[in-house]
Structures are given as structure tokens and as C-alpha cells.
Amino acid sequence: MRHIGLRQGARRGPLLALAAVGLTLAGCAGGSMFGEGSTLGNATSAVGDRFSQLFGSNSQEPGAAAPAAPEGELTCPSVSIRPGASTYAVGAPGKPASGNDLRYQATITRTARDCNLNAGQITVRIGIQGRLIVGPAGAPAAVDVPLRVAVVQEGVNPKTIATKVYQTNVQVGEETSVPFSLVGEDLVYPAPSAAAGDSYVFYIGFDPQALKPEPKARAKRR
């Protein structure tokens, strides 16, 4: 098994703008939008340590440039947030996810990836850190956060090479700001040529449609 080198990805203006919005929202734990929040310093530190152990220097903030790889090595694609999927907001039943009807909102604050090449297949570990902020309408004690990762070959007609949905359960309790993280280790796709690999990118984002609907209650027999 051969570890794939890392190469700096192309810059994308709209994606950087979306990432900046996500980071701004993620920093609102104690802001005026939701009032005073918990610091959760120990929990945040623990999540950061886990990322460092798994990925070392391969982690990055959304929109940040990936480390450069030696010339000629196969690229481990950079990570970008898919436009329109940078936040996950849920409102009170039948209400829009805004203002006093907002129950909670999740954002992505940091990502990491690690690629290994074996027998013509690339196996990827994708790490995602984020933060869930409780809104005025109040969040449940536990929240399922759905995330999708897609390997896309950019171009005139972008092509999805592989995609996978991951889900993490966030224990909210009585906190108002909670960090979360997940690591997906089973994303596999065929290794591209060195030239084509430069156009590959890992897109991540929230995917509410991936959540399984709650089972309907059975009607009582009369």
C-alpha cells in the first residue's frame, strides 16, 4: 500500500466565500444571535487532539490551501465545501429555520483527508469537525447530523466519481454550543491518471435528505 502525496488544490472563489460564512457562524457560540454560550474548552481540545493523531498536518480549515506534494506524485484531492451545503439548520415543526423558530444550526469548521493507493484503488479517510449551535426554539437532547462526501472530477461537465453519506449523533444535553466530529474510512474510488488527478476534489456538505424518516406510529385497532 502506498501513501499518496498531497498537492495544493486550485482556488475557488465562491467556495472560499462559503467557507468564510461557515467559520463566522461556527464562532457564534457566545454571540448576540443566541445569547451567552458554553465554552466547552475541554471537549474542543479533545476533538482537536483526535484529529491531530489521525491526520497530523493534513487537517485544514475550509477553504485553506492543501499542503504541496513533490512534483509527479499522485494527488490526494483537496477538500471543499459544496455550495449550498455549508450549514444545516432545523426549525421548529412546520416553521422556517430562522429567527425565534430556529432549533439548531450546524456548521463545518475543519476537515482532514488521507489517501492510500493499493492495487489501482484509492482508499480515503475523510475527517470532519464542526459545531452545533442551539437556537431560540431549543434543540433536542441528541441530534443526528447527516454529511455527504463526494469525489468529483471537475471540468466543463463535472463528473461524480464516488459518493457516500455519513451520519454522526451529537449529544446536546443542556449545552448551547457543542463540537462534533466524524471520520469516514470506507470511501474507495479508482485511481486516476496523474494528469486527471489534478482535477479531482473532495466535496463535503450537509445532506438532510440522507436522514431516514421517523417511522410512522401504527394506528390502534378498534
PDB file of C-alpha atoms in Angstrom:
ATOM      1  CA  MET A   1       0.000   0.000   0.000  1.00  0.00           C
ATOM      2  CA  ARG A   2       1.417   3.377  -0.971  1.00  0.00           C
ATOM      3  CA  HIS A   3       0.582   6.662   0.698  1.00  0.00           C
ATOM      4  CA  ILE A   4      -0.318   9.330  -1.814  1.00  0.00           C
ATOM      5  CA  GLY A   5       1.404  12.687  -1.647  1.00  0.00           C
ATOM      6  CA  LEU A   6      -0.526  15.899  -1.180  1.00  0.00           C
ATOM      7  CA  ARG A   7      -0.669  18.700  -3.680  1.00  0.00           C
ATOM      8  CA  GLN A   8      -2.148  22.163  -3.380  1.00  0.00           C
ATOM      9  CA  GLY A   9      -5.616  22.348  -4.924  1.00  0.00           C
ATOM     10  CA  ALA A  10      -6.973  25.053  -7.232  1.00  0.00           C
ATOM     11  CA  ARG A  11      -8.511  28.092  -5.592  1.00  0.00           C
ATOM     12  CA  ARG A  12     -12.255  28.562  -5.953  1.00  0.00           C
ATOM     13  CA  GLY A  13     -13.641  31.992  -5.080  1.00  0.00           C
ATOM     14  CA  PRO A  14     -17.288  31.036  -4.311  1.00  0.00           C
ATOM     15  CA  LEU A  15     -16.182  28.092  -2.173  1.00  0.00           C
ATOM     16  CA  LEU A  16     -13.855  30.293  -0.150  1.00  0.00           C
ATOM     17  CA  ALA A  17     -16.704  32.717   0.439  1.00  0.00           C
ATOM     18  CA  LEU A  18     -18.982  29.919   1.641  1.00  0.00           C
ATOM     19  CA  ALA A  19     -16.253  28.592   3.899  1.00  0.00           C
ATOM     20  CA  ALA A  20     -15.806  32.033   5.437  1.00  0.00           C
ATOM     21  CA  VAL A  21     -19.525  32.199   6.164  1.00  0.00           C
ATOM     22  CA  GLY A  22     -19.375  28.776   7.820  1.00  0.00           C
ATOM     23  CA  LEU A  23     -16.457  29.812  10.013  1.00  0.00           C
ATOM     24  CA  THR A  24     -18.233  33.002  11.022  1.00  0.00           C
ATOM     25  CA  LEU A  25     -21.336  31.064  12.049  1.00  0.00           C
ATOM     26  CA  ALA A  26     -19.233  28.486  13.866  1.00  0.00           C
ATOM     27  CA  GLY A  27     -17.747  31.227  16.001  1.00  0.00           C
ATOM     28  CA  CYS A  28     -21.137  32.410  17.258  1.00  0.00           C
ATOM     29  CA  ALA A  29     -21.169  30.201  20.359  1.00  0.00           C
ATOM     30  CA  GLY A  30     -21.284  33.199  22.663  1.00  0.00           C
ATOM     31  CA  GLY A  31     -22.508  35.789  20.184  1.00  0.00           C
ATOM     32  CA  SER A  32     -25.553  38.000  20.292  1.00  0.00           C
ATOM     33  CA  MET A  33     -27.597  35.745  17.998  1.00  0.00           C
ATOM     34  CA  PHE A  34     -28.211  33.079  20.634  1.00  0.00           C
ATOM     35  CA  GLY A  35     -27.053  34.795  23.805  1.00  0.00           C
ATOM     36  CA  GLU A  36     -24.306  33.521  26.104  1.00  0.00           C
ATOM     37  CA  GLY A  37     -22.974  30.050  25.215  1.00  0.00           C
ATOM     38  CA  SER A  38     -20.813  27.402  26.856  1.00  0.00           C
ATOM     39  CA  THR A  39     -17.097  27.337  26.121  1.00  0.00           C
ATOM     40  CA  LEU A  40     -16.687  23.534  26.157  1.00  0.00           C
ATOM     41  CA  GLY A  41     -12.919  24.052  26.088  1.00  0.00           C
ATOM     42  CA  ASN A  42     -12.031  20.519  27.180  1.00  0.00           C
ATOM     43  CA  ALA A  43     -14.346  18.917  24.615  1.00  0.00           C
ATOM     44  CA  THR A  44     -12.991  21.084  21.801  1.00  0.00           C
ATOM     45  CA  SER A  45      -9.421  20.254  22.819  1.00  0.00           C
ATOM     46  CA  ALA A  46     -10.208  16.513  22.840  1.00  0.00           C
ATOM     47  CA  VAL A  47     -11.677  16.673  19.327  1.00  0.00           C
ATOM     48  CA  GLY A  48      -8.628  18.578  18.105  1.00  0.00           C
ATOM     49  CA  ASP A  49      -6.271  16.011  19.635  1.00  0.00           C
ATOM     50  CA  ARG A  50      -8.151  13.207  17.856  1.00  0.00           C
ATOM     51  CA  PHE A  51      -7.703  14.936  14.503  1.00  0.00           C
ATOM     52  CA  SER A  52      -4.004  15.512  15.157  1.00  0.00           C
ATOM     53  CA  GLN A  53      -3.491  11.846  15.968  1.00  0.00           C
ATOM     54  CA  LEU A  54      -5.337  10.636  12.878  1.00  0.00           C
ATOM     55  CA  PHE A  55      -4.157  13.100  10.263  1.00  0.00           C
ATOM     56  CA  GLY A  56      -1.273  15.132  11.672  1.00  0.00           C
ATOM     57  CA  SER A  57      -0.580  18.114   9.432  1.00  0.00           C
ATOM     58  CA  ASN A  58      -3.158  17.021   6.812  1.00  0.00           C
ATOM     59  CA  SER A  59      -6.052  18.800   8.537  1.00  0.00           C
ATOM     60  CA  GLN A  60      -7.179  22.173   7.252  1.00  0.00           C
ATOM     61  CA  GLU A  61      -9.807  24.831   7.753  1.00  0.00           C
ATOM     62  CA  PRO A  62     -12.431  25.039   4.995  1.00  0.00           C
ATOM     63  CA  GLY A  63     -11.041  26.992   2.047  1.00  0.00           C
ATOM     64  CA  ALA A  64      -7.418  26.736   3.170  1.00  0.00           C
ATOM     65  CA  ALA A  65      -4.816  25.556   0.683  1.00  0.00           C
ATOM     66  CA  ALA A  66      -3.694  21.937   0.956  1.00  0.00           C
ATOM     67  CA  PRO A  67      -0.003  21.131   1.546  1.00  0.00           C
ATOM     68  CA  ALA A  68       2.059  20.793  -1.631  1.00  0.00           C
ATOM     69  CA  ALA A  69       3.280  17.390  -2.849  1.00  0.00           C
ATOM     70  CA  PRO A  70       6.544  16.507  -4.595  1.00  0.00           C
ATOM     71  CA  GLU A  71       6.293  17.011  -8.352  1.00  0.00           C
ATOM     72  CA  GLY A  72       4.980  13.963 -10.224  1.00  0.00           C
ATOM     73  CA  GLU A  73       3.237  12.249  -7.318  1.00  0.00           C
ATOM     74  CA  LEU A  74      -0.426  11.313  -7.488  1.00  0.00           C
ATOM     75  CA  THR A  75      -2.632  13.923  -5.865  1.00  0.00           C
ATOM     76  CA  CYS A  76      -4.730  13.379  -2.758  1.00  0.00           C
ATOM     77  CA  PRO A  77      -7.544  15.805  -3.641  1.00  0.00           C
ATOM     78  CA  SER A  78      -8.183  18.877  -1.543  1.00  0.00           C
ATOM     79  CA  VAL A  79     -11.412  19.251   0.441  1.00  0.00           C
ATOM     80  CA  SER A  80     -14.012  21.902  -0.370  1.00  0.00           C
ATOM     81  CA  ILE A  81     -17.486  22.611   0.959  1.00  0.00           C
ATOM     82  CA  ARG A  82     -20.188  22.094  -1.627  1.00  0.00           C
ATOM     83  CA  PRO A  83     -22.067  25.324  -2.446  1.00  0.00           C
ATOM     84  CA  GLY A  84     -25.404  25.446  -0.668  1.00  0.00           C
ATOM     85  CA  ALA A  85     -24.461  22.707   1.799  1.00  0.00           C
ATOM     86  CA  SER A  86     -22.212  24.606   4.221  1.00  0.00           C
ATOM     87  CA  THR A  87     -24.780  24.773   7.031  1.00  0.00           C
ATOM     88  CA  TYR A  88     -27.523  22.539   8.396  1.00  0.00           C
ATOM     89  CA  ALA A  89     -30.348  24.448  10.053  1.00  0.00           C
ATOM     90  CA  VAL A  90     -33.525  22.953  11.516  1.00  0.00           C
ATOM     91  CA  GLY A  91     -36.576  24.912  12.612  1.00  0.00           C
ATOM     92  CA  ALA A  92     -39.491  24.145  14.871  1.00  0.00           C
ATOM     93  CA  PRO A  93     -42.064  21.749  13.324  1.00  0.00           C
ATOM     94  CA  GLY A  94     -43.778  23.492  10.424  1.00  0.00           C
ATOM     95  CA  LYS A  95     -41.646  26.628  10.837  1.00  0.00           C
ATOM     96  CA  PRO A  96     -38.726  28.052   8.845  1.00  0.00           C
ATOM     97  CA  ALA A  97     -35.256  27.574  10.312  1.00  0.00           C
ATOM     98  CA  SER A  98     -34.747  31.223  11.155  1.00  0.00           C
ATOM     99  CA  GLY A  99     -35.277  33.783  13.918  1.00  0.00           C
ATOM    100  CA  ASN A 100     -37.011  32.555  17.042  1.00  0.00           C
ATOM    101  CA  ASP A 101     -38.147  29.395  15.220  1.00  0.00           C
ATOM    102  CA  LEU A 102     -34.576  28.112  14.755  1.00  0.00           C
ATOM    103  CA  ARG A 103     -33.953  24.964  16.813  1.00  0.00           C
ATOM    104  CA  TYR A 104     -30.306  24.406  15.940  1.00  0.00           C
ATOM    105  CA  GLN A 105     -27.708  25.013  13.268  1.00  0.00           C
ATOM    106  CA  ALA A 106     -24.584  23.020  12.421  1.00  0.00           C
ATOM    107  CA  THR A 107     -21.508  24.243  10.554  1.00  0.00           C
ATOM    108  CA  ILE A 108     -18.227  22.695   9.397  1.00  0.00           C
ATOM    109  CA  THR A 109     -15.105  24.181  10.957  1.00  0.00           C
ATOM    110  CA  ARG A 110     -12.246  21.894   9.923  1.00  0.00           C
ATOM    111  CA  THR A 111     -11.531  18.996   7.587  1.00  0.00           C
ATOM    112  CA  ALA A 112      -8.810  16.420   7.010  1.00  0.00           C
ATOM    113  CA  ARG A 113      -8.113  13.728   4.459  1.00  0.00           C
ATOM    114  CA  ASP A 114      -5.656  10.920   3.977  1.00  0.00           C
ATOM    115  CA  CYS A 115      -5.269   8.791   0.839  1.00  0.00           C
ATOM    116  CA  ASN A 116      -3.697   5.371   0.252  1.00  0.00           C
ATOM    117  CA  LEU A 117      -3.175   3.673  -3.106  1.00  0.00           C
ATOM    118  CA  ASN A 118      -3.404  -0.110  -3.356  1.00  0.00           C
ATOM    119  CA  ALA A 119      -3.983  -2.264  -6.444  1.00  0.00           C
ATOM    120  CA  GLY A 120      -5.294   0.630  -8.511  1.00  0.00           C
ATOM    121  CA  GLN A 121      -7.799   1.745  -5.869  1.00  0.00           C
ATOM    122  CA  ILE A 122      -7.592   4.788  -3.605  1.00  0.00           C
ATOM    123  CA  THR A 123      -8.931   4.380  -0.090  1.00  0.00           C
ATOM    124  CA  VAL A 124      -9.736   7.650   1.638  1.00  0.00           C
ATOM    125  CA  ARG A 125     -10.137   8.702   5.238  1.00  0.00           C
ATOM    126  CA  ILE A 126     -12.170  11.888   5.495  1.00  0.00           C
ATOM    127  CA  GLY A 127     -12.330  13.743   8.795  1.00  0.00           C
ATOM    128  CA  ILE A 128     -14.864  16.463   9.516  1.00  0.00           C
ATOM    129  CA  GLN A 129     -15.061  18.723  12.549  1.00  0.00           C
ATOM    130  CA  GLY A 130     -17.989  21.015  13.165  1.00  0.00           C
ATOM    131  CA  ARG A 131     -20.071  22.800  15.744  1.00  0.00           C
ATOM    132  CA  LEU A 132     -23.768  22.655  16.543  1.00  0.00           C
ATOM    133  CA  ILE A 133     -25.341  25.791  17.993  1.00  0.00           C
ATOM    134  CA  VAL A 134     -28.704  25.694  19.753  1.00  0.00           C
ATOM    135  CA  GLY A 135     -31.250  28.268  18.583  1.00  0.00           C
ATOM    136  CA  PRO A 136     -34.017  30.143  20.419  1.00  0.00           C
ATOM    137  CA  ALA A 137     -36.576  27.361  19.830  1.00  0.00           C
ATOM    138  CA  GLY A 138     -34.376  24.833  21.647  1.00  0.00           C
ATOM    139  CA  ALA A 139     -32.772  21.631  20.391  1.00  0.00           C
ATOM    140  CA  PRO A 140     -33.493  18.048  21.441  1.00  0.00           C
ATOM    141  CA  ALA A 141     -31.084  16.255  23.773  1.00  0.00           C
ATOM    142  CA  ALA A 142     -29.460  14.470  20.817  1.00  0.00           C
ATOM    143  CA  VAL A 143     -29.230  15.434  17.140  1.00  0.00           C
ATOM    144  CA  ASP A 144     -28.338  13.317  14.083  1.00  0.00           C
ATOM    145  CA  VAL A 145     -26.133  15.283  11.699  1.00  0.00           C
ATOM    146  CA  PRO A 146     -26.016  13.956   8.080  1.00  0.00           C
ATOM    147  CA  LEU A 147     -22.966  14.655   5.905  1.00  0.00           C
ATOM    148  CA  ARG A 148     -22.171  13.641   2.343  1.00  0.00           C
ATOM    149  CA  VAL A 149     -18.707  13.239   0.829  1.00  0.00           C
ATOM    150  CA  ALA A 150     -18.312  13.151  -2.949  1.00  0.00           C
ATOM    151  CA  VAL A 151     -15.256  12.611  -5.143  1.00  0.00           C
ATOM    152  CA  VAL A 152     -15.774  14.861  -8.169  1.00  0.00           C
ATOM    153  CA  GLN A 153     -13.714  15.328 -11.302  1.00  0.00           C
ATOM    154  CA  GLU A 154     -14.024  18.992 -12.170  1.00  0.00           C
ATOM    155  CA  GLY A 155     -14.277  20.232 -15.728  1.00  0.00           C
ATOM    156  CA  VAL A 156     -16.736  21.592 -18.271  1.00  0.00           C
ATOM    157  CA  ASN A 157     -19.044  18.736 -17.277  1.00  0.00           C
ATOM    158  CA  PRO A 158     -18.184  17.778 -13.660  1.00  0.00           C
ATOM    159  CA  LYS A 159     -18.311  14.046 -13.030  1.00  0.00           C
ATOM    160  CA  THR A 160     -19.098  12.392  -9.683  1.00  0.00           C
ATOM    161  CA  ILE A 161     -16.660   9.508  -9.239  1.00  0.00           C
ATOM    162  CA  ALA A 162     -17.883   8.255  -5.847  1.00  0.00           C
ATOM    163  CA  THR A 163     -20.151   9.470  -3.077  1.00  0.00           C
ATOM    164  CA  LYS A 164     -21.025   8.326   0.428  1.00  0.00           C
ATOM    165  CA  VAL A 165     -23.238   9.510   3.277  1.00  0.00           C
ATOM    166  CA  TYR A 166     -22.047   9.603   6.875  1.00  0.00           C
ATOM    167  CA  GLN A 167     -24.013  10.385   9.992  1.00  0.00           C
ATOM    168  CA  THR A 168     -22.938  11.375  13.476  1.00  0.00           C
ATOM    169  CA  ASN A 169     -25.040  11.699  16.616  1.00  0.00           C
ATOM    170  CA  VAL A 170     -24.393  14.870  18.615  1.00  0.00           C
ATOM    171  CA  GLN A 171     -25.269  14.792  22.299  1.00  0.00           C
ATOM    172  CA  VAL A 172     -26.534  18.291  23.054  1.00  0.00           C
ATOM    173  CA  GLY A 173     -27.892  17.930  26.576  1.00  0.00           C
ATOM    174  CA  GLU A 174     -28.271  21.353  28.137  1.00  0.00           C
ATOM    175  CA  GLU A 175     -25.371  22.931  26.239  1.00  0.00           C
ATOM    176  CA  THR A 176     -25.839  25.748  23.726  1.00  0.00           C
ATOM    177  CA  SER A 177     -22.741  25.092  21.626  1.00  0.00           C
ATOM    178  CA  VAL A 178     -21.385  21.582  21.027  1.00  0.00           C
ATOM    179  CA  PRO A 179     -18.415  20.458  18.876  1.00  0.00           C
ATOM    180  CA  PHE A 180     -18.736  17.269  16.842  1.00  0.00           C
ATOM    181  CA  SER A 181     -16.506  15.194  14.617  1.00  0.00           C
ATOM    182  CA  LEU A 182     -16.585  12.101  12.441  1.00  0.00           C
ATOM    183  CA  VAL A 183     -14.082  10.111  10.429  1.00  0.00           C
ATOM    184  CA  GLY A 184     -15.189   8.141   7.378  1.00  0.00           C
ATOM    185  CA  GLU A 185     -12.732   5.406   6.417  1.00  0.00           C
ATOM    186  CA  ASP A 186     -14.534   3.426   3.723  1.00  0.00           C
ATOM    187  CA  LEU A 187     -14.621   5.736   0.699  1.00  0.00           C
ATOM    188  CA  VAL A 188     -12.919   3.998  -2.255  1.00  0.00           C
ATOM    189  CA  TYR A 189     -12.539   5.023  -5.899  1.00  0.00           C
ATOM    190  CA  PRO A 190     -10.389   4.003  -8.912  1.00  0.00           C
ATOM    191  CA  ALA A 191      -7.022   5.748  -9.068  1.00  0.00           C
ATOM    192  CA  PRO A 192      -6.974   8.352 -11.869  1.00  0.00           C
ATOM    193  CA  SER A 193      -4.003   9.145 -14.061  1.00  0.00           C
ATOM    194  CA  ALA A 194      -1.555  11.690 -12.650  1.00  0.00           C
ATOM    195  CA  ALA A 195      -2.855  14.306 -15.112  1.00  0.00           C
ATOM    196  CA  ALA A 196      -6.537  13.680 -14.348  1.00  0.00           C
ATOM    197  CA  GLY A 197      -5.878  13.594 -10.606  1.00  0.00           C
ATOM    198  CA  ASP A 198      -5.240  17.336 -10.588  1.00  0.00           C
ATOM    199  CA  SER A 199      -8.926  17.935 -11.413  1.00  0.00           C
ATOM    200  CA  TYR A 200     -10.271  15.767  -8.586  1.00  0.00           C
ATOM    201  CA  VAL A 201     -11.741  17.321  -5.432  1.00  0.00           C
ATOM    202  CA  PHE A 202     -13.453  16.026  -2.300  1.00  0.00           C
ATOM    203  CA  TYR A 203     -16.718  17.895  -1.802  1.00  0.00           C
ATOM    204  CA  ILE A 204     -18.340  17.733   1.615  1.00  0.00           C
ATOM    205  CA  GLY A 205     -21.601  19.163   2.855  1.00  0.00           C
ATOM    206  CA  PHE A 206     -24.687  18.552   4.930  1.00  0.00           C
ATOM    207  CA  ASP A 207     -27.332  16.355   3.294  1.00  0.00           C
ATOM    208  CA  PRO A 208     -30.667  16.464   5.179  1.00  0.00           C
ATOM    209  CA  GLN A 209     -32.250  14.178   2.563  1.00  0.00           C
ATOM    210  CA  ALA A 210     -29.973  11.372   3.756  1.00  0.00           C
ATOM    211  CA  LEU A 211     -31.670  11.173   7.150  1.00  0.00           C
ATOM    212  CA  LYS A 212     -34.081   8.287   7.431  1.00  0.00           C
ATOM    213  CA  PRO A 213     -37.633   9.471   8.154  1.00  0.00           C
ATOM    214  CA  GLU A 214     -39.003   8.570  11.534  1.00  0.00           C
ATOM    215  CA  PRO A 215     -41.286   5.521  11.356  1.00  0.00           C
ATOM    216  CA  LYS A 216     -44.966   6.355  11.452  1.00  0.00           C
ATOM    217  CA  ALA A 217     -46.850   5.296  14.527  1.00  0.00           C
ATOM    218  CA  ARG A 218     -49.097   2.295  13.936  1.00  0.00           C
ATOM    219  CA  ALA A 219     -52.786   3.005  14.125  1.00  0.00           C
ATOM    220  CA  LYS A 220     -54.513   1.359  17.039  1.00  0.00           C
ATOM    221  CA  ARG A 221     -57.073  -1.266  16.163  1.00  0.00           C
ATOM    222  CA  ARG A 222     -60.572  -0.514  17.248  1.00  0.00           C
TER     223      ARG A 222
END
